[in-house]
mmCIF file of C-alpha atoms and ligand atoms in Angstrom:
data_model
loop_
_atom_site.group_PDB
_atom_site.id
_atom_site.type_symbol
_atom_site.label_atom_id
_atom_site.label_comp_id
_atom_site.label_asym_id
_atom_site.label_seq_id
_atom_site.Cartn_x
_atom_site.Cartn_y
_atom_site.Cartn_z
ATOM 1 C CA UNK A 21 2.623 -5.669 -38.861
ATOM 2 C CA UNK A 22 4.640 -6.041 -42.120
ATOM 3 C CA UNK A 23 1.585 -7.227 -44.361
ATOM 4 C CA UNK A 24 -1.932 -6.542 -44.637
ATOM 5 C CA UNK A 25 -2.695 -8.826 -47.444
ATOM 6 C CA UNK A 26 -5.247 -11.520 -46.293
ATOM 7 C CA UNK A 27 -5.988 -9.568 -42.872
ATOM 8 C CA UNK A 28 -9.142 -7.445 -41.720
ATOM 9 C CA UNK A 29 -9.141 -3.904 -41.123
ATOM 10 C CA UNK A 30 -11.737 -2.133 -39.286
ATOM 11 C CA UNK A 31 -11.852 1.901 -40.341
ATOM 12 C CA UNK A 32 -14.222 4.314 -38.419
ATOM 13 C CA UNK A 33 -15.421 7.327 -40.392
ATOM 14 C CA UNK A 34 -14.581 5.327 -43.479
ATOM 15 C CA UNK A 35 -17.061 7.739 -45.863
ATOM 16 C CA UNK A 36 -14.649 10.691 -46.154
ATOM 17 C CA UNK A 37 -11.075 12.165 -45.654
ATOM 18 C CA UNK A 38 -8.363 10.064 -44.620
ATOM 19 C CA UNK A 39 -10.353 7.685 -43.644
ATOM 20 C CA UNK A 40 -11.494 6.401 -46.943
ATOM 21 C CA UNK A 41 -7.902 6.771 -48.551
ATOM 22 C CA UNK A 42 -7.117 4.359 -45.601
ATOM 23 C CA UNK A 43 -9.819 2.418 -46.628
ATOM 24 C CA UNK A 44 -8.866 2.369 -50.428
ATOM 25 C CA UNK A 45 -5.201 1.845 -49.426
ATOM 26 C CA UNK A 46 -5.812 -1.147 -47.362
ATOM 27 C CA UNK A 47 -7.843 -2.998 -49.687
ATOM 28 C CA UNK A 48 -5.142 -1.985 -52.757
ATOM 29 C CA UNK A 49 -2.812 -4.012 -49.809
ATOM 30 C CA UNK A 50 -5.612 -7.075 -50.369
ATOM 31 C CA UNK A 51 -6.746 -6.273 -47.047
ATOM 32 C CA UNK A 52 -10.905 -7.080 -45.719
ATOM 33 C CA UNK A 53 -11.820 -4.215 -44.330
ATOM 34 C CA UNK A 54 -15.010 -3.387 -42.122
ATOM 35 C CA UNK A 55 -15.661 0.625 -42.276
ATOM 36 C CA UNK A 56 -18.660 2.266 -39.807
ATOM 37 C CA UNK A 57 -19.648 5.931 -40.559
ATOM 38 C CA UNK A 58 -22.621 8.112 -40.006
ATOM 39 C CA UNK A 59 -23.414 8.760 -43.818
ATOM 40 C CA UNK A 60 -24.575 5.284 -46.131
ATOM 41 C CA UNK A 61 -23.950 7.292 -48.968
ATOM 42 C CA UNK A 62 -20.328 8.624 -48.602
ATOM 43 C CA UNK A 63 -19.588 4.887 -47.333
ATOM 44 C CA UNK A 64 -21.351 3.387 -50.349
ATOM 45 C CA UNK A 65 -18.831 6.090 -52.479
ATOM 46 C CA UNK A 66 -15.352 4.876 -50.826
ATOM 47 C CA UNK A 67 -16.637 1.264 -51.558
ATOM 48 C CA UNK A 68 -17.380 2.256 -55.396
ATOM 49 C CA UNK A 69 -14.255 3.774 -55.506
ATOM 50 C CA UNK A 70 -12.120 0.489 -54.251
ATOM 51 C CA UNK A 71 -14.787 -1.612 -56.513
ATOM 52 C CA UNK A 72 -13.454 0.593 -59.168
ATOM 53 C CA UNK A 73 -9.915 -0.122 -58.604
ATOM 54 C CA UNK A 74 -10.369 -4.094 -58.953
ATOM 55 C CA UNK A 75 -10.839 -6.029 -56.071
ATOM 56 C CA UNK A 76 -9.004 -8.913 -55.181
ATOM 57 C CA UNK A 77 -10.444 -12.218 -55.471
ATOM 58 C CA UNK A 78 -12.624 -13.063 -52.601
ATOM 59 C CA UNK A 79 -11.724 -9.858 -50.642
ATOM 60 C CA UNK A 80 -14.711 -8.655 -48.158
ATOM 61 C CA UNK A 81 -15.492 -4.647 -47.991
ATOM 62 C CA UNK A 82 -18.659 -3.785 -45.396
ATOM 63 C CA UNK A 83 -20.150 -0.590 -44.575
ATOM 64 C CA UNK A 84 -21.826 -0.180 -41.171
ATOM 65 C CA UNK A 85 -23.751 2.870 -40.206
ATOM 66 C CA UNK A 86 -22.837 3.528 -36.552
ATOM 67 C CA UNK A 87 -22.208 6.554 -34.255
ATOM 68 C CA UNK A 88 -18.722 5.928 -32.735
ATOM 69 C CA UNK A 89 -20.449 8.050 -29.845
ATOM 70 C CA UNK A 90 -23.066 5.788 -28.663
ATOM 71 C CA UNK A 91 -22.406 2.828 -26.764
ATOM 72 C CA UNK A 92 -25.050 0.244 -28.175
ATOM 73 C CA UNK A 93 -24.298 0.987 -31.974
ATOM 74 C CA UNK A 94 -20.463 0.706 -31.547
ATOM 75 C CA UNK A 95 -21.734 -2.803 -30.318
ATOM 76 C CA UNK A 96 -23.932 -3.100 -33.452
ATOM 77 C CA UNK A 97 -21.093 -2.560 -35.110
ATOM 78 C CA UNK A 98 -18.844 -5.281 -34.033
ATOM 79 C CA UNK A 99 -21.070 -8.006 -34.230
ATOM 80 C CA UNK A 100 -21.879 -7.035 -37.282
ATOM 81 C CA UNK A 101 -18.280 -6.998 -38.262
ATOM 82 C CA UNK A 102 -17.810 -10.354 -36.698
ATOM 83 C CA UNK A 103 -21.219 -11.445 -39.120
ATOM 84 C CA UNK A 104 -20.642 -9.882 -41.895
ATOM 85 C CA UNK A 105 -17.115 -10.340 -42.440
ATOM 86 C CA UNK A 106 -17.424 -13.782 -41.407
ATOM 87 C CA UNK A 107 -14.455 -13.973 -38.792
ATOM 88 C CA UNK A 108 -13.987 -13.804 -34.763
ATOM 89 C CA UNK A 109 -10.718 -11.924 -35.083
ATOM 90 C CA UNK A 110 -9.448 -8.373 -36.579
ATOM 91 C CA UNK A 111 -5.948 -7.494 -37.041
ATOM 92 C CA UNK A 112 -5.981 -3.662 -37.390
ATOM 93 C CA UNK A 113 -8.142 -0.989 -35.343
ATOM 94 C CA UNK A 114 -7.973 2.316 -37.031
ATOM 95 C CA UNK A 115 -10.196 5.097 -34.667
ATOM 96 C CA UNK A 116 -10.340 7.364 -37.703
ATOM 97 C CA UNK A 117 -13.619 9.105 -36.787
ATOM 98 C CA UNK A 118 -13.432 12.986 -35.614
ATOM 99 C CA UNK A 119 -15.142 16.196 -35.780
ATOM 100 C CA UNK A 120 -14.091 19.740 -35.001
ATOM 101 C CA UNK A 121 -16.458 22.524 -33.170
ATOM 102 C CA UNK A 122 -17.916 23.579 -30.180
ATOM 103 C CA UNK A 123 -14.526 24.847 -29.677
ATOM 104 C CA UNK A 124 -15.563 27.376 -26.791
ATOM 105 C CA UNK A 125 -16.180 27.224 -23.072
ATOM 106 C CA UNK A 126 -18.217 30.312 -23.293
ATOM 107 C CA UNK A 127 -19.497 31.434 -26.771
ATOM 108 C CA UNK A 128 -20.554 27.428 -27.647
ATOM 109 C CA UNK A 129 -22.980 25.324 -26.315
ATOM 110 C CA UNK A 130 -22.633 22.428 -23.630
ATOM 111 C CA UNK A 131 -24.250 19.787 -26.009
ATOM 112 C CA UNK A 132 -21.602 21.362 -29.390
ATOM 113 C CA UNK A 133 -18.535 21.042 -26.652
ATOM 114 C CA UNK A 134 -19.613 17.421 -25.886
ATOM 115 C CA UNK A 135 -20.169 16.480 -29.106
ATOM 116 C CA UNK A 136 -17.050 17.122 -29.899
ATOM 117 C CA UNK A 137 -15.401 15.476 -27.289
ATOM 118 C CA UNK A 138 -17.452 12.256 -27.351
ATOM 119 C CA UNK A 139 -16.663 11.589 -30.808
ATOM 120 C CA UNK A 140 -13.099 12.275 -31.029
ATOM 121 C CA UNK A 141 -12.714 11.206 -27.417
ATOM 122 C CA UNK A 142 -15.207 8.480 -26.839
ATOM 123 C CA UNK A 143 -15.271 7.215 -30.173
ATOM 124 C CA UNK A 144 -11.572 5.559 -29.763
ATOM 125 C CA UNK A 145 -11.947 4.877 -26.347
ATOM 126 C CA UNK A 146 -15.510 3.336 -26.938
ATOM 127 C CA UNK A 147 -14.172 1.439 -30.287
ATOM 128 C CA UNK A 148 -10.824 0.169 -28.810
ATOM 129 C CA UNK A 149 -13.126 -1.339 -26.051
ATOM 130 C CA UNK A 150 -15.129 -2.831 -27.949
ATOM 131 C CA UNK A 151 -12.573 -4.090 -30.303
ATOM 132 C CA UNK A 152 -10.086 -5.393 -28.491
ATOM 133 C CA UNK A 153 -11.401 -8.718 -27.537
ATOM 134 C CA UNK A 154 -11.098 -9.722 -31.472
ATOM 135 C CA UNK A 155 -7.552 -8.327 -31.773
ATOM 136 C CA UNK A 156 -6.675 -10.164 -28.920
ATOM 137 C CA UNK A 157 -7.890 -13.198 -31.484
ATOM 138 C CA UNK A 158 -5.494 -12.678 -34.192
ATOM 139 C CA UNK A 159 -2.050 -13.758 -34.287
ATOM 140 C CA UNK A 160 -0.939 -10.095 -34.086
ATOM 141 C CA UNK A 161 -2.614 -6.967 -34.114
ATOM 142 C CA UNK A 162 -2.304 -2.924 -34.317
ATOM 143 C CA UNK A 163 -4.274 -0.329 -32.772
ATOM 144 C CA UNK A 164 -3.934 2.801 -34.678
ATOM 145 C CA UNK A 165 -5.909 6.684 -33.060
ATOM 146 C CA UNK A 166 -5.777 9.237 -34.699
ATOM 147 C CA UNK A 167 -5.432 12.549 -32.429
ATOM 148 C CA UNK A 168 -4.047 15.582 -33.789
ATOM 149 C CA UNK A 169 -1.232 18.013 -33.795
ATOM 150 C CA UNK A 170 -3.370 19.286 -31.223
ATOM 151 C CA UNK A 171 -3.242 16.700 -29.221
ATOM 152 C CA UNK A 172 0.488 18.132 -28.039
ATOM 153 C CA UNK A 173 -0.592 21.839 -28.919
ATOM 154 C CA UNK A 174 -3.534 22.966 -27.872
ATOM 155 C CA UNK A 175 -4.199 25.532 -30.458
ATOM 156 C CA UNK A 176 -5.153 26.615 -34.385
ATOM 157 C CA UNK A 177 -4.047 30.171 -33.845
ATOM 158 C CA UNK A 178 -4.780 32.571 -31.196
ATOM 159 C CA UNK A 179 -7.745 33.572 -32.502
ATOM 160 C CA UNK A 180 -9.933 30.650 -32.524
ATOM 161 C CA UNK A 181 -11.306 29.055 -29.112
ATOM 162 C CA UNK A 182 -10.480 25.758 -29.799
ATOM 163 C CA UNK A 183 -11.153 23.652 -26.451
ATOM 164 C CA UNK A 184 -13.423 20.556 -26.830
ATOM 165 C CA UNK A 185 -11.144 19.249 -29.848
ATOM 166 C CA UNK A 186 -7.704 19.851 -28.079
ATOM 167 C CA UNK A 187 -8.955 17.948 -24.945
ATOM 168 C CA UNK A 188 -10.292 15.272 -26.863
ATOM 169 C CA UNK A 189 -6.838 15.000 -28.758
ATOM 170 C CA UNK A 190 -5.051 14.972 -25.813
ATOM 171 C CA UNK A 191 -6.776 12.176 -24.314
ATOM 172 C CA UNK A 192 -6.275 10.102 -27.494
ATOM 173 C CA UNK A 193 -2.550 10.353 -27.584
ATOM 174 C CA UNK A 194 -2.276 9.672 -23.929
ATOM 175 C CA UNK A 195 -4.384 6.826 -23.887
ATOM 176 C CA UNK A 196 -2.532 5.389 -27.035
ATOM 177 C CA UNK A 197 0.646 6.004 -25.264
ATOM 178 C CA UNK A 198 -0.180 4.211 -22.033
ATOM 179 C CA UNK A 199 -1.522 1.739 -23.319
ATOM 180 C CA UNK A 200 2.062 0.678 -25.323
ATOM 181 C CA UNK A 201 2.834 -0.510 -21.864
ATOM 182 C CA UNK A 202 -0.458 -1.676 -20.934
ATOM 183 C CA UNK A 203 -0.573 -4.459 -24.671
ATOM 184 C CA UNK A 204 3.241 -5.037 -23.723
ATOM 185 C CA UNK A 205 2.126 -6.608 -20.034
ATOM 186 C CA UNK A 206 -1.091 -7.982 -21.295
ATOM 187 C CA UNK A 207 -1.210 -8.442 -24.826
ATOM 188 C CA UNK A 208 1.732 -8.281 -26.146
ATOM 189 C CA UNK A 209 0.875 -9.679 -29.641
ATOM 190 C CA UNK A 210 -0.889 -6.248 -29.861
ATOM 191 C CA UNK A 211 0.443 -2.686 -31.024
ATOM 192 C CA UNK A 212 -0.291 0.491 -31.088
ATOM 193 C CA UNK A 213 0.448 3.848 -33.099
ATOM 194 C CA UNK A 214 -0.765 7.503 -32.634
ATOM 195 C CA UNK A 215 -1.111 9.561 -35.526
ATOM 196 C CA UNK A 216 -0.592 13.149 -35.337
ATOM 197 C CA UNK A 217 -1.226 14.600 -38.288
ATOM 198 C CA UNK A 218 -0.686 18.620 -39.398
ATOM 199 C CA UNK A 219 -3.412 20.066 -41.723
ATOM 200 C CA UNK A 220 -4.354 17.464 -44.102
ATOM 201 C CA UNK A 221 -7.098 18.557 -47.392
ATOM 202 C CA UNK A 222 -10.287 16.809 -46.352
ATOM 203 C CA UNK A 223 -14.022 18.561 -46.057
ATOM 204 C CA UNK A 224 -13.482 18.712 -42.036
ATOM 205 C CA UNK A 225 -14.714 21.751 -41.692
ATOM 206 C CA UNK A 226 -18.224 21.633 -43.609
ATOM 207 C CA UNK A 227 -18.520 18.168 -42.456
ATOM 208 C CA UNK A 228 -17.871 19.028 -38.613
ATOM 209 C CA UNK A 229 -20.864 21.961 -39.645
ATOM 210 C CA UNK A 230 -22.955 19.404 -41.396
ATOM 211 C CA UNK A 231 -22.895 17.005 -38.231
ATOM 212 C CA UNK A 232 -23.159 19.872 -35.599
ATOM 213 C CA UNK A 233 -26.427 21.101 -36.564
ATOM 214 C CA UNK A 234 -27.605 18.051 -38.928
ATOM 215 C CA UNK A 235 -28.388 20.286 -41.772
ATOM 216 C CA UNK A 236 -26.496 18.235 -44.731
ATOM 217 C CA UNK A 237 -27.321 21.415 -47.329
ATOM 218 C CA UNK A 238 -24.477 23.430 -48.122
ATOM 219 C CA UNK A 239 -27.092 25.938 -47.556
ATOM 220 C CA UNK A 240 -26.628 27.608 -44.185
ATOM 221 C CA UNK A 241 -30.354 28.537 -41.595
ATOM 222 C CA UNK A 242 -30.281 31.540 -40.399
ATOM 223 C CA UNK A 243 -29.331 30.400 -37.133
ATOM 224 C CA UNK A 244 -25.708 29.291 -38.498
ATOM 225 C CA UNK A 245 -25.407 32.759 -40.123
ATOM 226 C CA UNK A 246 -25.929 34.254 -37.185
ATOM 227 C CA UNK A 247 -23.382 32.218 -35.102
ATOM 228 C CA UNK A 248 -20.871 32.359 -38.265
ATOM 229 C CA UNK A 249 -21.158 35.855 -38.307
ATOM 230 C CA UNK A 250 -21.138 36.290 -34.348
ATOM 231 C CA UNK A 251 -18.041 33.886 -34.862
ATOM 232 C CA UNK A 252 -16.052 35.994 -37.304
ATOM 233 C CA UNK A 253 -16.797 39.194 -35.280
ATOM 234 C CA UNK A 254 -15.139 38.230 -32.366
ATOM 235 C CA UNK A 255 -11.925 36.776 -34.858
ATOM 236 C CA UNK A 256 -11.626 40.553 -36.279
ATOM 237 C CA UNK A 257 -13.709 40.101 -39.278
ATOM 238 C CA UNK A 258 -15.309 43.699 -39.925
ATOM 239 C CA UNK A 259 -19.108 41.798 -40.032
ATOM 240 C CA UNK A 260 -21.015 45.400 -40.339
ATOM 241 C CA UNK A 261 -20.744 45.465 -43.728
ATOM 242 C CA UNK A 262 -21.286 42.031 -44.930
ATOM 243 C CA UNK A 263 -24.893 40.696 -46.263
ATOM 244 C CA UNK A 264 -25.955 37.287 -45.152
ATOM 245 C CA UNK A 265 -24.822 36.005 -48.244
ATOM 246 C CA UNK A 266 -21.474 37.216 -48.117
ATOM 247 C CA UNK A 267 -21.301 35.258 -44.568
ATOM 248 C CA UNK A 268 -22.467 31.991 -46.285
ATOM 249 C CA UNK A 269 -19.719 32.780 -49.193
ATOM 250 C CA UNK A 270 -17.260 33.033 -46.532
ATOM 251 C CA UNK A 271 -18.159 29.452 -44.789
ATOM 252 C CA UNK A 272 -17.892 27.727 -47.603
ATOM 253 C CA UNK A 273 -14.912 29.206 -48.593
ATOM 254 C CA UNK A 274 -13.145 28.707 -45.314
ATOM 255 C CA UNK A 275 -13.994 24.957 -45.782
ATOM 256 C CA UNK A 276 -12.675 25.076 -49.562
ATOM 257 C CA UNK A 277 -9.527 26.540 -48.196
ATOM 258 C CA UNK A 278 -9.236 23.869 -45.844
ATOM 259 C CA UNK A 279 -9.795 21.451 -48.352
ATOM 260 C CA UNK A 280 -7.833 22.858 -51.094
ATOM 261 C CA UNK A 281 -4.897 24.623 -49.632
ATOM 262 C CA UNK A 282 -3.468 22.072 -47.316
ATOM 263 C CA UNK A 283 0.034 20.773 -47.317
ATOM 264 C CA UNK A 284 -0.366 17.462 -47.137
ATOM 265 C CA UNK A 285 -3.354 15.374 -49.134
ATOM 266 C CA UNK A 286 -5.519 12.772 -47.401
ATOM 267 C CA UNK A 287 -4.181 9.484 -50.018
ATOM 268 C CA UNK A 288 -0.383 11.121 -49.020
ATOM 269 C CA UNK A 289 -2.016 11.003 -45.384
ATOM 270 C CA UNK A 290 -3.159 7.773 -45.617
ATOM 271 C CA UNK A 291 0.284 6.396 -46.949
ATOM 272 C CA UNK A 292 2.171 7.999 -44.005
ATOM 273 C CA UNK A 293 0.054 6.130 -41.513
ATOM 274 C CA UNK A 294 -0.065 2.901 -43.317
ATOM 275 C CA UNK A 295 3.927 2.993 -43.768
ATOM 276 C CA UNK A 296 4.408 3.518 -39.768
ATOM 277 C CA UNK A 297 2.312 0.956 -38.713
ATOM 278 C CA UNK A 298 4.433 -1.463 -41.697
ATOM 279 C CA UNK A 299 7.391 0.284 -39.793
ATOM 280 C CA UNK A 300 6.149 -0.668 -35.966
ATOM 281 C CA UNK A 301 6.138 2.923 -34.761
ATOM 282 C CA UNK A 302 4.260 3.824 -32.016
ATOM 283 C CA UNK A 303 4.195 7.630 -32.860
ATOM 284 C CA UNK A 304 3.523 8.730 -36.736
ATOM 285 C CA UNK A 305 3.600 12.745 -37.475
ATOM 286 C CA UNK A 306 1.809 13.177 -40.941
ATOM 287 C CA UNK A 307 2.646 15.941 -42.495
ATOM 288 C CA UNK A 308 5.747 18.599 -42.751
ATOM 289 C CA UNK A 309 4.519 21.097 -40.569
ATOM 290 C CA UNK A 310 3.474 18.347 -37.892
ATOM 291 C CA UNK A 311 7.191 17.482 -37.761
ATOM 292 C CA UNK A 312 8.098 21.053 -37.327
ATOM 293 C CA UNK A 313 5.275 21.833 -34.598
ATOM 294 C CA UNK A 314 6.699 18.759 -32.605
ATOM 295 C CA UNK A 315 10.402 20.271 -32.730
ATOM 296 C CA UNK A 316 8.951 23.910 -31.941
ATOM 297 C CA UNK A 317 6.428 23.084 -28.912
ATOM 298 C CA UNK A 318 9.334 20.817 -27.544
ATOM 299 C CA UNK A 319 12.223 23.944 -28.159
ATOM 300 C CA UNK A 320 10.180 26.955 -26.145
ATOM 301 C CA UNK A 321 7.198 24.935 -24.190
ATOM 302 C CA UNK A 322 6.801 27.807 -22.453
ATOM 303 C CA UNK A 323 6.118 30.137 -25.327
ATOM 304 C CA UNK A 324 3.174 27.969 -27.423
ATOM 305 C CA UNK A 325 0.721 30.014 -27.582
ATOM 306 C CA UNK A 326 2.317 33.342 -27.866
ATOM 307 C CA UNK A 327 1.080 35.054 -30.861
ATOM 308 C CA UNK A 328 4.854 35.424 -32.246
ATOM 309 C CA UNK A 329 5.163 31.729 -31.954
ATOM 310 C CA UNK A 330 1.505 31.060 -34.642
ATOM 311 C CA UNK A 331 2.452 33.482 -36.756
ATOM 312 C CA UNK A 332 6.248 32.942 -37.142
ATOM 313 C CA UNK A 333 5.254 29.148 -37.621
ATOM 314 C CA UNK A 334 2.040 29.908 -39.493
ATOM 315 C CA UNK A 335 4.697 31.891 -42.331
ATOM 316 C CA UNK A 336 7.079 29.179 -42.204
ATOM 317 C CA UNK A 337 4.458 26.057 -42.960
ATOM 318 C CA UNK A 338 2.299 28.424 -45.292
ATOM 319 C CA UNK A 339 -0.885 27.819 -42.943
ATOM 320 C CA UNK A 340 -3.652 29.664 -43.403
ATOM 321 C CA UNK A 341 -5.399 28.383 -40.842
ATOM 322 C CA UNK A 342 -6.395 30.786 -37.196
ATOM 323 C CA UNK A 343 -5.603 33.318 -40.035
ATOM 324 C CA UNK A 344 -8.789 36.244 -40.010
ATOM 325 C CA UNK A 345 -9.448 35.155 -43.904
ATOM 326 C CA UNK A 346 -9.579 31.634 -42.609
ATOM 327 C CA UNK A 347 -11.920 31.963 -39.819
HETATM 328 N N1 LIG B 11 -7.845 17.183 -41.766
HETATM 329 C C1 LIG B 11 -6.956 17.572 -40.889
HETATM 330 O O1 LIG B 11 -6.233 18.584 -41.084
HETATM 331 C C2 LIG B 11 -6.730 16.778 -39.627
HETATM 332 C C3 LIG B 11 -5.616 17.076 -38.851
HETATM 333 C C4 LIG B 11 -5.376 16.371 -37.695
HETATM 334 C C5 LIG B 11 -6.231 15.349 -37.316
HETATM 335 N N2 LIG B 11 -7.324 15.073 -38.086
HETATM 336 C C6 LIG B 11 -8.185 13.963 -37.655
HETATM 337 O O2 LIG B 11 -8.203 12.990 -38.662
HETATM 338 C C7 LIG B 11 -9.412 12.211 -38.576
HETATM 339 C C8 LIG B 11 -10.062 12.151 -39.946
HETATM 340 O O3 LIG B 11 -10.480 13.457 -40.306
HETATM 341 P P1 LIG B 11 -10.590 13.990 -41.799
HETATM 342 O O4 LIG B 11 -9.817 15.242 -41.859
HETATM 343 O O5 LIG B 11 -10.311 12.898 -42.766
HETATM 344 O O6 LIG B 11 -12.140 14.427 -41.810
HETATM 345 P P2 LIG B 11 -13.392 13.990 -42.693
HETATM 346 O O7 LIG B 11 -14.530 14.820 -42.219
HETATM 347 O O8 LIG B 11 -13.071 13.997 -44.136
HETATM 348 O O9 LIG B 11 -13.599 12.479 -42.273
HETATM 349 C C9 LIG B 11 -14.108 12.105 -41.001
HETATM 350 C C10 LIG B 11 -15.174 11.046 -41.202
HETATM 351 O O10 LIG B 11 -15.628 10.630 -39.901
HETATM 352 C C11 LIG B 11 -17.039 10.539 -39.952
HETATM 353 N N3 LIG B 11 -17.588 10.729 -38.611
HETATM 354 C C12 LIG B 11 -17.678 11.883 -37.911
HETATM 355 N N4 LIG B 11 -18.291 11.660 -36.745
HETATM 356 C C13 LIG B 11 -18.600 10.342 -36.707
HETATM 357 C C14 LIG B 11 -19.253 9.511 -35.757
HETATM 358 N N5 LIG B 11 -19.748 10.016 -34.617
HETATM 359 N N6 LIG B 11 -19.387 8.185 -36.019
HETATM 360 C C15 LIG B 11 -18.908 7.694 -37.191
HETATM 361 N N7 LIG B 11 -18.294 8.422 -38.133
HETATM 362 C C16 LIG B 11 -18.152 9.742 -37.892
HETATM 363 C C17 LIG B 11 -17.472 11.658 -40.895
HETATM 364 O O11 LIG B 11 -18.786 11.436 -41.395
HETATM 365 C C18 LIG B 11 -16.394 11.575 -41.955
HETATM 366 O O12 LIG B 11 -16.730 10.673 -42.990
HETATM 367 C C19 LIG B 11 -10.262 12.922 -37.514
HETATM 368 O O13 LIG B 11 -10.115 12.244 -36.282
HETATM 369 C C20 LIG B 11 -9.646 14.299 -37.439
HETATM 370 O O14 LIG B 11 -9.869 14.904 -36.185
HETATM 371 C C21 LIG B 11 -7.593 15.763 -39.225
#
């Protein structure tokens, strides 16, 4: 799809990150564009922003509070699309939505794991489902799922258990990539892209806290400073010595790091993807050090997830990430 001028977009987790650049992007393109997230407010922010920015005449931006989880309201959230936005047809899909945690088998709970999973994983599975009756509308349409680097390396470093987020990323960029030949036999007025990107500055990390344990202070319980701390013990983080304060000053400076010290922005982000799917590619790495993972995990397979092979690459891209400050 050359143009999105005059088309409708649907963005999930349109309230933060890349998926609000997308968001502010598309409708800068003239673009409608339908957004769902969990948050009203961060929603109601992305469409103050674009309000901001001059809208085109007679362009239509809708917010949508849905759970890209949970079957019924992903339904909710395409008729209201279909309602709101006035139309039977969409021309671009982006499965933004995602959430990090519950990255271990053993030291995290079952219901953390699968709510990992079930967003980043169900959420595009659930949405292109849903979906993909009013792409099949349009004159031409794009799919666009966004897994991860780690959804072809399954790792941030070796020491962070990482499991339900690599899985779920791994399913997303094998689903997009069958189904290339699945649209061509069946569809074939329908694309589709996965986006890999490397470590992009969003709030991630507190938000992926935030939605874990719905406590939307910056303020950790006690119950999250206990699993923070149990957390950084087992990274190598001498815990003895550190008050419960200094473990809250630590989480929220592991998710200003994240947010501040990334090599790549979310609006560059954004850009990247929005230029592939102008350019008809089916894969899109965002980001310099996503391109160098790719050649790396494809040179010595075999040798992934040796430590050598983080930290030589971690040095090289400037990640801080898996690091023992990080965690
Ligand atoms: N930031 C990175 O370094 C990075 C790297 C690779 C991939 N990604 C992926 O990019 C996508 C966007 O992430 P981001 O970094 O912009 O994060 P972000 O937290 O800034 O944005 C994600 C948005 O999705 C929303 N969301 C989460 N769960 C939801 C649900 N169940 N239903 C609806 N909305 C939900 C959040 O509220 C948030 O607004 C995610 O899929 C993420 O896994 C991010």
């Amino acid at each position: 799809m050359k143009e999105f001028s005059g088309r409708t977009a649907v963005v999930t987790g349109g309230g933060t990150g890349m998926g609000r650049e997308l968001v502010r992007q598309l409708v800068a393109a003239g673009c409608n564009v339908a957004m769902c997230d969990l948050s009203a407010q961060t929603m109601a922010e992305t469409r103050s922003l674009c309000e901001a920015a001059r809208l085109p005449q007679g362009l239509r931006i809708t917010t949508h509070v849905a759970d890209v989880a949970d079957e019924p309201q992903v339904q909710r959230f395409r008729n209201e699309v279909a309602a709101q936005q006035q139309t039977d047809r969409i021309h671009l899909l982006f499965n933004n939505a995602g959430i990090g945690g519950g990255g271990s088998m053993i030291a995290d709970s079952r219901e953390a794991w699968e709510r990992t999973f079930n967003i980043c994983w169900g959420g595009v599975y659930r949405c292109t489902r849903a979906f993909l009756p009013m792409l099949q509308q349009a004159d031409e349409g794009h799919i666009v799922n966004t897994s991860s680097v780690n959804g072809f390396w399954a790792s941030v470093g070796p020491r962070v258990s990482h499991t339900a987020y690599c899985a779920a990323k791994f399913a997303v960029k094998g689903f997009t990539e069958a189904l290339i030949t699945d649209l061509r036999m069946h569809a074939p007025h329908v694309r589709c892209s996965v986006v890999m990107p490397g470590h992009i500055g969003t709030s991630i990390v507190g938000n992926s806290r935030k939605i874990h344990t719905g406590n939307e202070s910056d303020t950790l319980s006690p119950a999250e400073i206990a699993r923070a701390r149990a957390a950084a013990a087992l990274a190598g983080v001498d815990v003895a010595a550190m008050s419960d304060a200094d473990i809250q000053a630590m989480v929220l400076a592991r998710a200003r790091h994240f947010l501040e010290d990334a090599p790549t922005t979310a609006a560059e982000a954004a850009t990247i993807i929005l230029d592939g799917v102008r350019a008809e590619r089916w894969r899109i790495l965002v980001g310099k050090d996503a391109h160098r993972l790719d050649e790396l995990v494809r040179q010595t397979p075999e040798r992934a997830y040796d430590l050598d092979f983080f930290e030589a690459f971690a040095a090289e891209a400037g990640w801080r990430l898996g690091s023992r400050a990080a965690r």
